Short mmCIF file of C-alpha atoms in Angstrom, two decimals:
data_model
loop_
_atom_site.label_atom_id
_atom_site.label_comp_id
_atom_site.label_asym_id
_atom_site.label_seq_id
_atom_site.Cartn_x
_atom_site.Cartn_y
_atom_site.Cartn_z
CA UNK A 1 213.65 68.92 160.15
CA UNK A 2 217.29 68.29 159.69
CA UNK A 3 218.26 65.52 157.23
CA UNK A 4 221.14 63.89 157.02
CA UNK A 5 222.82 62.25 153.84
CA UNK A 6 220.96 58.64 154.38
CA UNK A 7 217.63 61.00 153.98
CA UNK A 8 216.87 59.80 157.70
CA UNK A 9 215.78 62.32 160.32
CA UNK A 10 218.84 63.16 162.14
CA UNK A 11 218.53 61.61 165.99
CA UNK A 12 219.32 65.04 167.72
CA UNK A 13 216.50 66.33 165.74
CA UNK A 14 214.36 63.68 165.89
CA UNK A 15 215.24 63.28 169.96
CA UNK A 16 214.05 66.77 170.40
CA UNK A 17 211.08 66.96 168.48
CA UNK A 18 209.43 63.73 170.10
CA UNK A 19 210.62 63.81 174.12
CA UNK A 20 210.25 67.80 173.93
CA UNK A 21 206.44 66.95 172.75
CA UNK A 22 203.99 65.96 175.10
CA UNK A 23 201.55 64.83 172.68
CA UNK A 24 203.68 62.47 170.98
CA UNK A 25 204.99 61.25 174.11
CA UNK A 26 200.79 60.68 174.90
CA UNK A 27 200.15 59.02 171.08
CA UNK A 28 203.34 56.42 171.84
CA UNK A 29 202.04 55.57 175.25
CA UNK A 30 198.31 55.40 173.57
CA UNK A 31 199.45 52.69 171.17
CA UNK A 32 201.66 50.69 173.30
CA UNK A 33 198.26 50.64 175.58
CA UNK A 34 196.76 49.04 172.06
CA UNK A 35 194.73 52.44 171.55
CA UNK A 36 195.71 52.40 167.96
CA UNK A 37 192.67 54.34 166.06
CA UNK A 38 192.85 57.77 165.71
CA UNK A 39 189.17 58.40 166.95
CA UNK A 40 190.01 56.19 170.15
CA UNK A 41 192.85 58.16 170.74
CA UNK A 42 190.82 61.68 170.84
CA UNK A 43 188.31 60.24 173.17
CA UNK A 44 191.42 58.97 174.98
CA UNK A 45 193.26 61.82 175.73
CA UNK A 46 191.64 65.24 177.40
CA UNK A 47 192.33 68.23 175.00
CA UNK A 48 194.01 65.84 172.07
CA UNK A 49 192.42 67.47 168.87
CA UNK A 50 191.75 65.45 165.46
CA UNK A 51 194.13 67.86 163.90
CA UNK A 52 196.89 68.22 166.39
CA UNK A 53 196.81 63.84 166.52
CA UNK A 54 196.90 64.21 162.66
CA UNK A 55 200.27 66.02 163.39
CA UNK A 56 201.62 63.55 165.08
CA UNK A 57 200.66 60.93 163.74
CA UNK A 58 202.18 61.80 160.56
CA UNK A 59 205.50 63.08 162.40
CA UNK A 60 205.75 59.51 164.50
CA UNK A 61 205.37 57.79 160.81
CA UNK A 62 208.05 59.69 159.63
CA UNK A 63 210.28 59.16 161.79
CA UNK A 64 209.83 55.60 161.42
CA UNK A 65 208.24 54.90 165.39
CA UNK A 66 204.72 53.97 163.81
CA UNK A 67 203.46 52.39 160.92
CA UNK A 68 199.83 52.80 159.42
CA UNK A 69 197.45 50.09 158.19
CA UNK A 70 194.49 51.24 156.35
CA UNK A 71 191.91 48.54 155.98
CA UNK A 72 189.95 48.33 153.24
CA UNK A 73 186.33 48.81 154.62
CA UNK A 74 183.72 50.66 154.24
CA UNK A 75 183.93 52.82 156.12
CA UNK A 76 187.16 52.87 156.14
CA UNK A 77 189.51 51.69 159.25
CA UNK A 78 192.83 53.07 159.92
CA UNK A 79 195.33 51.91 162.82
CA UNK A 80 198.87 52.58 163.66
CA UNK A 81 201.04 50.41 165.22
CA UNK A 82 204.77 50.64 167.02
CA UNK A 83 207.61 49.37 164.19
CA UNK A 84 210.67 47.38 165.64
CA UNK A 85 212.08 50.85 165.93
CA UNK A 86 209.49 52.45 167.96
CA UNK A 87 209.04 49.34 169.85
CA UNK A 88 212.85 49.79 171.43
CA UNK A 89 212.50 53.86 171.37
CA UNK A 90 209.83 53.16 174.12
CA UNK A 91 212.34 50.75 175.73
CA UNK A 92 215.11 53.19 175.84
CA UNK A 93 212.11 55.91 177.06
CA UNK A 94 211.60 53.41 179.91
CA UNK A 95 214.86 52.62 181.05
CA UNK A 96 214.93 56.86 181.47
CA UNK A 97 211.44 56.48 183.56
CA UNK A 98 212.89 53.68 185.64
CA UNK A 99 216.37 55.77 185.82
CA UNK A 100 214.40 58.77 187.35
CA UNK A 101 212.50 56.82 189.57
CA UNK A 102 215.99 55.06 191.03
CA UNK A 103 218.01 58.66 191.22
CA UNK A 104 214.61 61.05 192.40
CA UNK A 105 211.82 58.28 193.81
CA UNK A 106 208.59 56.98 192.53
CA UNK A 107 206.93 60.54 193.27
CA UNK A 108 208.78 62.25 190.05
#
């Protein structure tokens, strides 16, 4: 992962490694849906493993799309919700959906 000075993720980088991913395009959708526990999510999504979510889980958190809340129950409950910056990275990823569907039709 390329850092810049700021210690951020750079947004090339970052860019890449979350569009170019097709599971953490599925996770973002997931919790925008409100599917926001990791064993939801697995029964959610066809071929999602518990490690491979793991992944990308802790990559969204990193790059600062998702936040985790752990709860403290027994047994314990974990959720992950969209920050203020995930919330408009799925806005710009749906002004690209609608900008497809304008330039190539609904079918795309």
């Amino acid at each position: 992962m390329t850092v810049e000075k700021t210690g951020t993720p750079s947004v090339k980088r970052m860019i890449e490694d979350v569009v170019g991913c097709k599971w953490s395009l599925s996770v973002i959708d997931m919790v925008k849906r409100g599917i926001n526990r990791p064993g939801a999510m697995v029964r959610e999504e066809d071929g999602l493993t518990t490690k491979v979510l793991n992944q990308r889980l802790a990559k969204l958190k990193r790059y600062g799309v998702l936040e985790k809340t752990i709860f403290p129950e027994v047994p314990p409950r974990v959720e992950y919700q969209l920050t203020d910056f995930g919330r408009s990275f799925v806005a710009i990823l749906e002004s690209i959906e609608q900008l497809q569907r304008r330039h190539f039709g609904a079918d795309t």
